[in-house]
XYZ file of C-alpha atoms in Angstrom:
751
model
C 0.000 0.000 0.000
C 1.404 3.389 -0.953
C 0.476 6.987 -0.342
C -2.617 8.375 -2.054
C -1.896 8.833 -5.744
C -4.421 11.652 -6.268
C -3.997 15.064 -4.725
C -6.884 17.378 -3.860
C -7.705 19.514 -6.868
C -6.084 22.740 -5.624
C -5.214 24.709 -2.526
C -8.227 26.956 -3.113
C -10.114 25.196 -0.300
C -7.577 26.456 2.240
C -8.665 29.677 3.880
C -6.172 30.267 6.658
C -7.288 32.875 9.198
C -5.306 36.004 9.903
C -2.768 35.333 12.622
C -3.133 37.752 15.531
C -2.180 37.786 19.209
C -5.789 36.882 19.962
C -5.555 33.801 17.736
C -2.306 32.935 19.484
C -4.113 33.105 22.818
C -6.758 30.730 21.468
C -3.874 28.334 20.770
C -2.742 28.522 24.401
C 0.120 30.966 23.834
C 0.721 33.722 26.376
C 1.159 37.252 25.033
C 4.909 37.225 25.712
C 5.242 33.831 24.043
C 3.527 35.104 20.904
C 5.843 38.139 20.851
C 8.845 35.844 21.187
C 7.712 33.877 18.125
C 7.648 37.097 16.120
C 11.192 37.893 17.299
C 12.411 34.434 16.277
C 10.875 34.646 12.797
C 11.300 38.410 12.358
C 7.705 38.368 11.113
C 4.277 37.116 12.065
C 3.880 33.333 11.766
C 1.651 31.702 9.208
C -1.367 29.817 10.528
C 0.462 26.501 10.120
C 3.537 27.880 11.882
C 1.352 29.199 14.701
C -0.086 25.722 15.179
C 3.392 24.198 15.213
C 4.697 26.661 17.795
C 1.591 26.235 19.937
C 1.982 22.472 20.259
C 5.761 22.467 20.631
C 5.530 25.160 23.320
C 2.568 23.578 25.085
C 3.060 22.369 28.634
C 2.536 18.805 27.432
C 5.427 18.933 24.947
C 7.816 21.554 26.324
C 7.583 20.937 30.105
C 7.974 24.677 30.506
C 6.806 24.723 34.135
C 8.661 21.609 35.257
C 12.019 21.482 33.464
C 13.907 23.451 36.112
C 12.813 21.080 38.859
C 13.099 17.807 36.947
C 16.854 18.378 36.884
C 16.909 17.578 40.615
C 16.083 13.918 40.033
C 18.930 11.354 39.968
C 19.198 9.745 36.538
C 22.529 7.894 36.536
C 23.684 4.479 37.696
C 26.107 1.915 36.257
C 23.167 -0.061 34.861
C 21.463 2.920 33.187
C 21.960 2.861 29.418
C 19.572 5.704 28.568
C 18.017 8.134 31.000
C 15.355 10.801 30.383
C 15.367 12.469 26.981
C 14.484 9.618 24.623
C 11.244 7.821 23.884
C 11.778 5.597 26.946
C 14.390 4.769 29.570
C 16.806 1.855 29.169
C 18.547 -0.239 31.844
C 20.969 -3.155 31.577
C 19.520 -6.339 33.119
C 22.460 -8.624 32.265
C 23.012 -11.293 29.619
C 23.234 -8.636 26.904
C 19.620 -7.640 27.539
C 17.963 -4.319 28.337
C 14.627 -3.422 29.875
C 13.060 -0.419 28.152
C 10.159 1.284 29.911
C 8.155 4.430 30.443
C 4.900 5.684 31.944
C 2.699 8.370 30.387
C -0.641 9.993 31.083
C -3.810 10.180 29.019
C -5.859 11.956 31.647
C -7.782 14.631 29.791
C -8.677 12.443 26.776
C -9.912 9.678 29.074
C -12.239 12.024 30.929
C -13.690 13.319 27.665
C -13.969 9.961 25.867
C -13.030 7.162 28.302
C -12.722 4.215 25.906
C -10.607 5.850 23.204
C -8.734 8.041 25.681
C -7.531 5.034 27.648
C -7.015 2.811 24.590
C -4.828 5.337 22.787
C -2.905 5.957 26.001
C -1.980 2.282 26.045
C -1.176 2.311 22.341
C 0.996 5.404 22.655
C 3.114 4.102 25.505
C 3.673 0.785 23.725
C 4.897 2.688 20.653
C 7.340 4.638 22.819
C 8.859 1.317 23.858
C 8.953 -0.584 20.580
C 10.203 2.547 18.784
C 13.452 1.860 20.638
C 13.687 -1.707 19.396
C 12.046 -3.486 22.335
C 9.264 -6.035 22.206
C 6.707 -5.081 24.886
C 6.373 -7.836 27.489
C 4.165 -6.191 30.140
C 1.727 -3.341 30.686
C 0.726 -1.677 33.946
C -1.691 1.133 34.668
C -2.364 3.547 37.527
C -5.975 4.753 37.559
C -7.632 7.368 39.762
C -11.375 7.949 39.604
C -13.765 10.138 41.574
C -15.929 8.983 44.436
C -17.620 5.632 43.887
C -21.032 7.266 44.346
C -20.366 10.103 41.898
C -22.801 9.857 38.955
C -20.033 9.889 36.330
C -17.832 7.258 37.974
C -19.491 4.078 36.604
C -19.365 5.435 33.042
C -15.735 6.524 33.355
C -14.560 3.316 35.019
C -16.371 1.136 32.494
C -15.003 3.036 29.498
C -11.424 3.331 30.722
C -11.143 -0.314 31.745
C -12.682 -1.480 28.463
C -10.286 0.753 26.517
C -7.208 -0.565 28.338
C -8.389 -4.146 27.910
C -9.432 -3.707 24.304
C -6.070 -2.317 23.209
C -3.692 -4.319 25.409
C -5.466 -7.643 24.921
C -5.581 -7.226 21.149
C -1.863 -6.426 21.090
C -1.140 -9.659 22.945
C 0.747 -7.888 25.731
C -0.212 -8.891 29.296
C -1.476 -6.283 31.742
C 0.235 -7.538 34.887
C 0.045 -4.813 37.515
C -1.011 -1.359 38.572
C -3.407 0.322 40.946
C -6.949 1.723 40.968
C -8.158 4.219 43.546
C -11.294 6.255 44.106
C -11.418 9.665 45.770
C -13.704 12.716 45.471
C -10.622 14.751 44.559
C -10.757 13.175 41.078
C -14.473 13.781 40.446
C -13.759 16.366 37.777
C -10.461 15.080 36.407
C -9.603 11.380 36.411
C -6.076 10.054 35.952
C -5.132 7.341 33.464
C -1.400 6.586 33.602
C -0.132 3.757 31.390
C 3.235 1.999 31.649
C 4.879 -0.450 29.256
C 8.015 -2.521 29.775
C 9.832 -4.049 26.828
C 12.859 -6.229 26.232
C 15.692 -5.621 23.756
C 19.296 -6.611 23.151
C 21.701 -3.992 24.428
C 23.360 -3.776 20.996
C 20.027 -3.307 19.138
C 18.592 -0.159 20.722
C 17.238 2.598 18.476
C 17.104 6.322 19.179
C 15.573 9.502 17.790
C 19.068 10.994 17.513
C 21.627 10.178 14.851
C 20.209 11.602 11.619
C 22.466 13.559 9.241
C 21.750 15.762 6.223
C 20.495 14.323 2.925
C 18.768 11.243 4.305
C 15.222 10.140 3.501
C 12.385 10.990 5.882
C 9.922 8.106 5.881
C 6.344 7.892 7.133
C 5.012 4.445 8.101
C 1.846 3.063 9.660
C -1.740 4.290 9.430
C -3.057 7.095 7.294
C -3.499 10.532 8.811
C -6.951 11.824 9.676
C -8.347 14.782 11.590
C -8.565 13.040 14.951
C -6.528 14.350 17.847
C -5.824 17.814 16.425
C -4.827 20.014 19.370
C -4.613 16.993 21.667
C -1.354 18.267 23.177
C -2.810 21.746 23.663
C -5.953 20.340 25.259
C -3.798 18.310 27.666
C -2.069 21.542 28.717
C -5.156 23.390 29.959
C -7.721 23.199 32.728
C -11.211 21.809 32.219
C -14.487 23.605 32.742
C -18.101 22.512 32.445
C -17.719 22.259 28.650
C -14.936 19.663 28.727
C -16.923 17.087 26.784
C -17.136 19.478 23.821
C -13.431 18.752 23.263
C -14.227 15.210 22.123
C -12.777 15.844 18.602
C -9.340 16.368 20.184
C -9.337 12.732 21.366
C -7.511 10.265 19.135
C -9.028 7.036 17.842
C -6.957 3.873 18.143
C -6.715 0.600 16.224
C -4.773 -2.090 18.108
C -4.786 -4.462 15.154
C -2.924 -1.916 13.034
C -0.553 -1.255 15.915
C 0.207 -4.958 16.137
C 1.155 -4.933 12.457
C 3.250 -1.813 12.999
C 5.054 -3.445 15.931
C 5.979 -6.526 13.907
C 7.001 -4.523 10.841
C 9.222 -2.186 12.880
C 10.892 -5.028 14.768
C 11.497 -6.875 11.499
C 13.113 -3.842 9.899
C 15.176 -3.275 13.042
C 16.884 -6.600 12.448
C 18.363 -5.094 9.281
C 20.922 -2.322 8.809
C 18.475 0.271 7.531
C 17.228 2.609 10.308
C 19.278 5.605 11.391
C 16.685 7.314 13.573
C 13.099 6.612 14.562
C 10.411 8.519 16.448
C 6.833 7.706 17.383
C 4.202 10.176 16.174
C 2.610 10.755 19.572
C 1.587 14.090 21.037
C 1.682 16.778 18.309
C 2.031 14.044 15.679
C 4.131 14.783 12.634
C 5.244 18.099 14.133
C 6.882 16.758 17.281
C 8.368 13.682 15.604
C 10.033 15.663 12.829
C 11.223 18.450 15.137
C 12.652 16.026 17.707
C 14.562 14.042 15.096
C 15.902 17.259 13.583
C 16.821 18.841 16.917
C 18.608 15.745 18.240
C 20.565 15.453 15.011
C 21.352 19.169 14.688
C 19.851 19.168 11.191
C 16.807 20.383 9.273
C 13.858 18.597 7.697
C 11.935 19.355 4.522
C 8.564 17.626 4.184
C 6.194 17.369 1.219
C 2.773 16.893 2.794
C 1.292 15.801 -0.536
C 3.111 12.513 0.074
C 1.624 11.917 3.539
C -0.943 9.086 3.384
C -4.342 10.607 4.201
C -7.645 9.000 5.082
C -9.706 12.190 4.731
C -10.063 14.560 1.812
C -9.034 18.189 1.538
C -6.801 18.112 4.599
C -4.807 21.271 5.172
C -1.113 21.583 6.123
C -2.205 22.788 9.563
C -4.325 19.674 10.068
C -1.695 17.268 8.766
C 1.041 18.681 10.967
C -1.095 18.743 14.137
C -3.103 15.550 13.707
C -2.508 12.957 16.405
C -3.848 10.016 14.423
C -2.501 6.856 15.998
C -0.287 3.961 14.876
C 2.250 6.088 12.943
C 6.054 6.365 12.979
C 8.615 8.668 11.422
C 11.965 7.167 10.371
C 15.222 8.352 8.916
C 16.570 5.554 6.726
C 19.979 4.956 5.280
C 19.941 6.249 1.700
C 19.315 3.413 -0.725
C 17.394 1.277 1.779
C 13.987 2.746 1.000
C 12.756 0.017 -1.341
C 13.912 -2.714 1.026
C 12.026 -1.092 3.918
C 8.975 -0.470 1.728
C 8.643 -4.157 0.952
C 8.575 -5.015 4.664
C 5.826 -2.516 5.466
C 3.775 -3.399 2.404
C 4.020 -7.066 3.439
C 2.405 -6.061 6.745
C -0.254 -4.081 4.851
C 0.920 -0.719 6.166
C 1.435 2.615 4.459
C 4.995 3.548 3.580
C 5.949 6.859 2.013
C 9.140 8.866 1.614
C 7.814 12.300 2.552
C 10.988 14.368 2.640
C 14.722 14.723 3.248
C 16.948 15.895 6.043
C 18.910 19.074 5.342
C 21.921 21.051 6.506
C 19.834 24.192 7.024
C 18.412 23.310 10.460
C 14.960 24.482 9.422
C 11.558 22.845 9.355
C 10.191 23.481 5.868
C 6.715 22.271 4.893
C 5.428 22.154 1.317
C 2.012 21.165 -0.025
C 0.153 21.888 -3.247
C 3.335 23.480 -4.603
C 3.432 26.107 -1.854
C 5.530 26.626 1.266
C 3.394 26.747 4.418
C 6.094 26.693 7.065
C 9.744 27.740 7.264
C 10.909 27.768 10.881
C 14.370 27.403 12.441
C 14.316 24.084 14.283
C 16.365 24.855 17.362
C 14.175 27.705 18.697
C 11.214 25.333 18.638
C 13.092 23.312 21.250
C 15.795 25.444 22.849
C 13.811 28.699 22.919
C 10.620 27.164 24.236
C 9.598 28.971 27.415
C 11.061 27.893 30.736
C 9.270 29.228 33.782
C 10.449 29.366 37.352
C 6.934 29.543 38.702
C 6.370 31.041 42.151
C 5.805 28.263 44.640
C 4.579 28.164 48.214
C 5.153 25.248 50.561
C 2.175 23.323 51.867
C 1.503 24.438 55.456
C 2.757 21.871 57.949
C 0.028 19.579 59.226
C -0.725 19.603 62.945
C 0.405 16.418 64.655
C -2.401 14.276 66.024
C -2.787 12.500 69.343
C -3.606 8.838 68.758
C -5.501 8.739 72.049
C -8.116 10.975 70.448
C -8.941 8.232 67.909
C -9.452 4.985 69.855
C -10.726 1.793 68.260
C -14.491 2.021 67.718
C -17.041 -0.488 68.930
C -16.334 -3.904 67.435
C -12.583 -3.449 67.814
C -9.986 -4.746 65.382
C -12.310 -7.107 63.440
C -14.860 -4.368 62.722
C -12.155 -1.931 61.598
C -10.555 -4.575 59.384
C -13.853 -5.377 57.714
C -14.360 -1.688 56.982
C -10.856 -1.157 55.618
C -10.665 -4.187 53.313
C -13.913 -2.931 51.736
C -12.875 0.750 51.457
C -12.273 2.321 48.022
C -8.474 2.129 48.233
C -8.239 -1.471 49.467
C -11.303 -3.243 48.080
C -10.829 -5.983 45.511
C -10.394 -4.712 41.959
C -11.282 -8.127 40.529
C -14.030 -6.602 38.355
C -11.290 -4.587 36.635
C -8.523 -7.191 36.490
C -10.710 -9.894 35.024
C -11.106 -7.776 31.889
C -7.356 -7.750 31.291
C -5.390 -10.641 29.833
C -2.598 -11.031 32.360
C -1.325 -14.389 31.159
C -0.761 -13.943 27.426
C 2.894 -14.695 26.510
C 2.887 -17.322 29.277
C 5.615 -15.730 31.427
C 3.533 -14.000 34.117
C 4.514 -15.313 37.557
C 2.850 -12.739 39.830
C -0.039 -10.522 38.824
C -1.629 -8.556 41.666
C -5.376 -8.856 41.919
C -5.909 -12.061 39.930
C -6.987 -15.216 41.723
C -8.228 -18.609 40.584
C -6.840 -22.075 39.855
C -4.999 -21.049 36.671
C -3.916 -17.611 37.864
C -0.397 -16.613 38.879
C 0.354 -15.866 42.514
C -0.122 -12.410 44.004
C 2.961 -10.506 45.097
C 3.666 -6.931 46.110
C 5.069 -6.494 42.601
C 4.044 -8.136 39.384
C 6.667 -10.570 38.146
C 7.337 -11.529 34.529
C 9.960 -14.151 33.712
C 12.310 -13.456 30.816
C 11.656 -16.182 28.248
C 14.568 -18.606 28.027
C 16.174 -17.404 31.266
C 15.786 -18.047 34.976
C 15.555 -14.341 35.763
C 12.485 -12.163 35.904
C 11.446 -8.526 36.080
C 9.535 -7.204 39.093
C 7.197 -4.350 38.148
C 5.122 -2.043 40.321
C 3.171 1.214 40.327
C 2.871 3.229 43.544
C 1.678 6.538 44.977
C -0.197 7.659 48.091
C -1.786 11.014 47.191
C -3.118 11.693 50.700
C 0.491 11.743 51.962
C 1.524 14.091 49.145
C -1.353 16.414 50.005
C -0.433 16.491 53.689
C 3.329 16.875 53.126
C 4.544 16.889 49.496
C 8.218 16.215 50.281
C 7.427 13.270 52.547
C 4.786 12.023 50.113
C 7.186 12.096 47.168
C 9.818 10.327 49.239
C 7.307 7.704 50.368
C 6.117 6.970 46.821
C 9.667 6.093 45.741
C 10.333 4.147 48.953
C 7.145 2.106 48.610
C 8.021 1.234 45.022
C 11.462 0.132 46.220
C 9.904 -1.865 49.065
C 7.387 -3.632 46.834
C 10.178 -4.826 44.554
C 12.283 -6.006 47.507
C 9.257 -7.837 48.940
C 9.248 -10.304 46.037
C 13.022 -10.779 46.274
C 14.098 -8.554 43.369
C 16.751 -5.816 43.224
C 15.219 -2.410 42.472
C 17.074 -0.900 39.513
C 15.228 2.183 38.257
C 11.871 3.870 37.967
C 9.773 5.912 35.613
C 7.292 8.474 36.877
C 4.057 10.212 35.967
C 3.728 13.515 37.792
C 0.046 14.493 37.933
C -0.743 17.899 39.440
C -3.113 20.842 39.082
C -2.465 24.315 37.654
C 1.238 25.207 38.089
C 0.407 28.911 37.824
C -1.032 28.664 41.350
C 1.820 28.937 43.879
C 0.381 26.323 46.255
C 0.020 23.791 43.420
C 3.522 24.549 42.177
C 4.690 24.156 45.773
C 3.201 20.663 45.825
C 5.085 19.825 42.638
C 8.405 21.180 43.912
C 8.024 19.463 47.279
C 7.190 16.078 45.769
C 10.154 16.341 43.368
C 12.523 17.119 46.206
C 11.303 14.104 48.191
C 11.547 11.825 45.160
C 15.053 13.058 44.404
C 16.224 12.441 47.969
C 14.795 8.919 47.943
C 16.214 8.056 44.535
C 19.702 9.117 45.567
C 19.636 7.384 48.938
C 18.292 4.121 47.534
C 20.483 4.168 44.373
C 17.255 3.980 42.451
C 17.365 6.477 39.548
C 14.578 7.736 37.317
C 15.153 6.975 33.631
C 11.976 8.251 31.967
C 8.679 9.863 32.773
C 5.898 12.294 32.042
C 4.541 15.479 33.588
C 0.792 16.099 33.473
C -0.253 19.506 34.770
C -3.494 21.524 34.720
C -5.435 18.548 36.066
C -8.304 20.530 37.455
C -11.857 21.505 36.624
C -13.468 24.832 37.446
C -10.469 25.693 39.584
C -10.577 22.498 41.676
C -7.260 20.648 41.441
C -6.696 16.934 41.865
C -4.700 15.720 44.861
C -0.978 15.762 44.007
C -0.311 12.353 42.466
C 3.316 11.589 41.501
C 3.043 7.959 40.392
C 6.189 5.828 40.504
C 6.603 2.901 38.102
C 9.394 0.699 39.420
C 11.441 -2.041 37.736
C 13.720 -4.572 39.406
C 15.355 -7.847 38.478
C 15.511 -11.202 40.260
C 18.099 -13.725 39.112
C 15.898 -16.747 39.785
C 12.210 -16.073 39.222
C 11.311 -19.363 40.872
C 12.618 -17.999 44.170
C 10.330 -14.967 44.097
C 8.013 -14.557 47.075
C 4.267 -13.922 47.077
C 2.059 -12.676 49.948
C -0.166 -15.704 50.635
C -0.093 -17.742 53.837
C 0.897 -21.299 52.850
C 0.421 -23.595 55.848
C -0.703 -23.607 59.451
C 1.672 -23.077 62.398
C 4.196 -20.958 60.527
C 5.641 -18.099 62.561
C 4.618 -14.535 61.688
C 7.406 -11.965 62.005
C 7.158 -8.188 61.796
C 10.373 -6.725 60.376
C 10.847 -3.112 61.434
C 9.362 -0.820 64.059
C 5.999 -1.275 65.721
C 3.237 0.926 64.355
C 2.250 4.303 65.753
C 1.613 6.771 62.900
C -2.086 7.446 62.249
C -1.707 10.806 60.487
C -3.223 10.825 56.971
C -4.062 7.130 57.389
C -6.896 5.083 55.989
C -7.929 4.357 59.585
C -8.580 8.044 60.152
C -10.259 8.620 56.796
C -12.429 5.527 56.391
C -13.082 4.472 59.986
C -13.036 7.708 61.980
C -14.184 9.898 59.065
C -11.488 12.522 59.549
C -8.581 13.874 57.513
C -5.819 15.011 59.834
C -2.130 14.747 60.596
C 0.996 14.648 58.505
C 2.510 11.974 56.299
C 4.566 9.207 57.936
C 8.301 9.675 58.316
C 10.460 7.821 55.789
C 13.873 6.663 57.019
C 15.694 6.008 53.760
C 18.721 4.362 55.380
C 16.351 1.952 57.115
C 14.492 1.313 53.841
C 17.748 0.312 52.130
C 18.851 -1.833 55.065
C 15.508 -3.631 55.405
C 15.201 -4.106 51.640
C 18.590 -5.815 51.438
C 17.653 -7.997 54.436
C 14.410 -9.113 52.795
C 16.141 -9.931 49.522
C 18.653 -12.059 51.428
C 15.930 -13.946 53.332
C 14.018 -14.676 50.135
C 17.099 -15.736 48.196
C 18.034 -18.171 50.994
C 14.521 -19.603 51.174
C 13.999 -18.538 54.778
C 10.478 -17.143 54.376
C 7.334 -18.621 52.839
C 5.396 -15.353 52.378
C 6.286 -11.662 52.425
C 4.215 -8.486 52.334
C 5.244 -4.884 52.820
C 3.224 -2.787 55.291
C 1.570 0.258 53.788
C -2.098 1.308 53.660
C -3.916 0.123 56.779
C -0.771 -0.962 58.601
C -0.118 -4.291 60.274
C -3.710 -5.516 60.586
C -4.479 -4.930 56.903
C -1.256 -6.678 55.856
C -2.328 -9.667 57.948
C -5.774 -9.637 56.372
C -4.405 -9.414 52.829
C -2.016 -12.314 53.392
C -4.844 -14.324 54.963
C -7.245 -13.597 52.085
C -4.581 -14.465 49.490
C -3.916 -17.826 51.182
C -7.480 -18.385 52.446
C -5.961 -19.135 55.820
C -6.097 -17.382 59.188
C -3.697 -16.594 62.003
C -3.587 -16.449 65.774
C -1.914 -13.266 66.961
C -0.178 -13.370 70.319
C 1.703 -10.062 70.524
C 0.228 -7.535 72.946
C -1.233 -4.446 71.324
C 0.152 -2.385 74.252
C -1.071 1.141 75.078
C -1.974 2.335 71.588
C -4.011 -0.359 69.833
C -5.170 1.865 66.943
C -1.618 2.998 66.181
C -0.167 -0.469 66.658
C -2.609 -2.257 64.356
C -3.440 0.459 61.813
C -0.503 2.876 61.929
C 1.129 3.362 58.529
C 4.754 3.587 59.644
C 7.148 2.971 56.755
C 10.018 0.579 56.045
C 8.254 -2.524 57.393
C 7.538 -6.071 56.198
C 5.462 -8.972 57.481
C 6.846 -12.461 56.765
C 6.045 -16.110 57.447
C 8.924 -18.350 58.514
C 9.261 -22.029 59.322
C 12.570 -21.402 61.115
C 12.009 -18.091 62.923
C 15.085 -18.470 65.134
C 17.360 -18.274 62.082
C 15.588 -15.139 60.844
C 15.735 -13.397 64.215
C 19.408 -14.303 64.628
C 20.273 -12.870 61.229
C 18.269 -9.754 62.046
C 20.132 -9.321 65.331
C 23.467 -9.545 63.487
C 22.316 -6.735 61.191
C 20.794 -4.588 63.936
C 17.270 -5.028 62.566
C 14.189 -5.147 64.780
C 12.074 -8.306 64.360
C 8.972 -9.113 66.396
C 7.245 -12.493 66.629
C 3.550 -11.643 66.476
C 1.848 -15.041 66.149
C 1.316 -18.085 63.920
C -0.771 -18.977 60.902
C -3.930 -20.977 61.649
C -6.988 -22.251 59.767
C -9.932 -20.089 58.700
C -9.947 -17.243 61.236
C -7.915 -14.230 62.338
C -7.786 -14.222 66.129
C -6.401 -11.209 68.002
C -5.269 -10.785 71.636
C -8.227 -10.873 73.959
C -10.080 -13.337 71.742
C -11.538 -10.961 69.100
C -12.021 -12.902 65.867
C -13.106 -12.546 62.280
C -13.435 -15.323 59.710
C -11.217 -14.956 56.660
C -14.195 -15.748 54.429
C -16.102 -12.832 55.966
C -13.214 -10.531 55.060
C -13.110 -11.932 51.517
C -16.830 -11.306 51.027
C -16.557 -7.705 52.230
C -13.425 -7.199 50.135
C -14.987 -8.536 46.927
C -18.407 -6.857 46.920
C -17.582 -3.127 47.080
C -16.621 -2.464 43.480
C -19.312 -4.555 41.721
C -21.996 -3.080 44.001
C -20.787 0.461 43.331
C -20.691 0.036 39.567
C -23.992 -1.821 39.286
């Protein structure tokens, strides 16, 4: 299949409007930004040029409010091959192999049109990964919806989940992990963050950089339509009550075409033909051509008549700004065009040489025999605005007195039943059952899936590398209520919990990607949340030797002036040398000793106990001792590698009692707890102190001796037992009763 042979009859149908500062403002450009464009060009821009500047200088593409602060994050380690700045991050996982991964948001599109918004988010992040030469082996997603009883929530949840499932399942890539939370703070602006992890050989990685003058510019994939025009601009602005009128800015996806594109690209990548390659994601042909040119220090001339089009009478403005899906831009070695064409035509995909690279360092666009754009490339990137936005710190939360929040009537069992059914902790089975988590046949752990044929449930998902003993541990983590109470501590905790979840399955944390979701950065308190979270994340990454290698910033997540809670999601990746040694959370047998590794609980500030049991939001985020996190993580990895524990679960939301309940529900087995809950039962059982693990051991004396040698606190709290959780004083709750409460919340809410 080749580009359309017939051109539209003439350019007479194009009636470009007069470009004015007011039109620039309609494109999201500030007055000073529009004036700067005029200084760069020494004239007013054409309508097509205005569109190009508007998308390249949008918050979504230029990171103009965040670039100064992103530099604080650690990005280097001996195992990092490629950090931020390419389509995805790359780490060395041994044996000549690399893991390539990234997380990105599709928040605004998913609120406007949930199915296509979520589907194209999944498709876009997979393209970012296979653009670099990796075959995707796992998807994760981090979803935040409004209150369960909000009238829009069932529609949004149903559409988003169906979109993720429809695209990922059709691509044949397992969705193995993630998180789904509900909170009124997302009523007007949901979050859909998608993560893909791929596998490549370290000597077969492809980049956007590397192009030189006089090389062919090649378009491959689907034809271009009018869908998604101004998608990047829309993602860089707040919502109001008319958000749904922006439906035309949402892209439409086709996973079957993407599957063909994946196979065609990977086939061509086995040959010596590609110099540079870039996904046409946000801002479409504009961003892909500009990024290739900027990273190569060259120019690009494009003939839009040669771009395959699925709609008639498309204008240069529309073609350059369209975000139609399943498209790639390549720079090929001269003389390899016909060879590459045959591969793409075999896969029934469009292939067209649409231009050449040049020495001039300019983006030049022709169509219908006319020039519609002639812009210097480097100012589109280097001269894009960079703002040091005013930022105010979040006021310090007042410390709470645990004695003011005693256990309610019914004690520990009643609180547990409430918490396992609350929006954050309830079973997400209704969601997970729509995803194919087992395709490819290498999924060992997949959180949330149960059943006779399902993999085990661990704190991280685990995918074995085909043909090897090793596996990748993958997780997505964030606790927005901590970030709202104390952004620096919340950002630190998000990284530490990701690290802890990887250690809890026995893997070595190597690196993370992030998706930084915040409100309007022009508001000093919102910008203060962003800066605080970044500082906490940076401190944790450095202390834990856990760098960030890729990511995405999503700002202006608010509607009618109401911002979302600050939500910096961390997508972590680790490696375990022997996947068969990895540890899940389920109790395995009766009379095994339960050991708490780390301090006893006490911190109830910003906890689920306060929010969902007491009905109060108060207190600060828990303290994160990063040296202790590293020490405890190494200890857990050693115990798991030596086969000294039979189950392991990190303590997070809901504290010790919830960890017990989750391990009991996963194993359908109870426990008898013998440790005294001392003077602060609420803090002891439901405090969310960090850096802690709960493990089962058949030889507890060996574990406690090793802990003593390392100066680590370990507490024997009881033993596993059939059917029931029994607490000091005789309070009991049947595990089946917990399971029933845990399972019913989401289906009942979405009915």
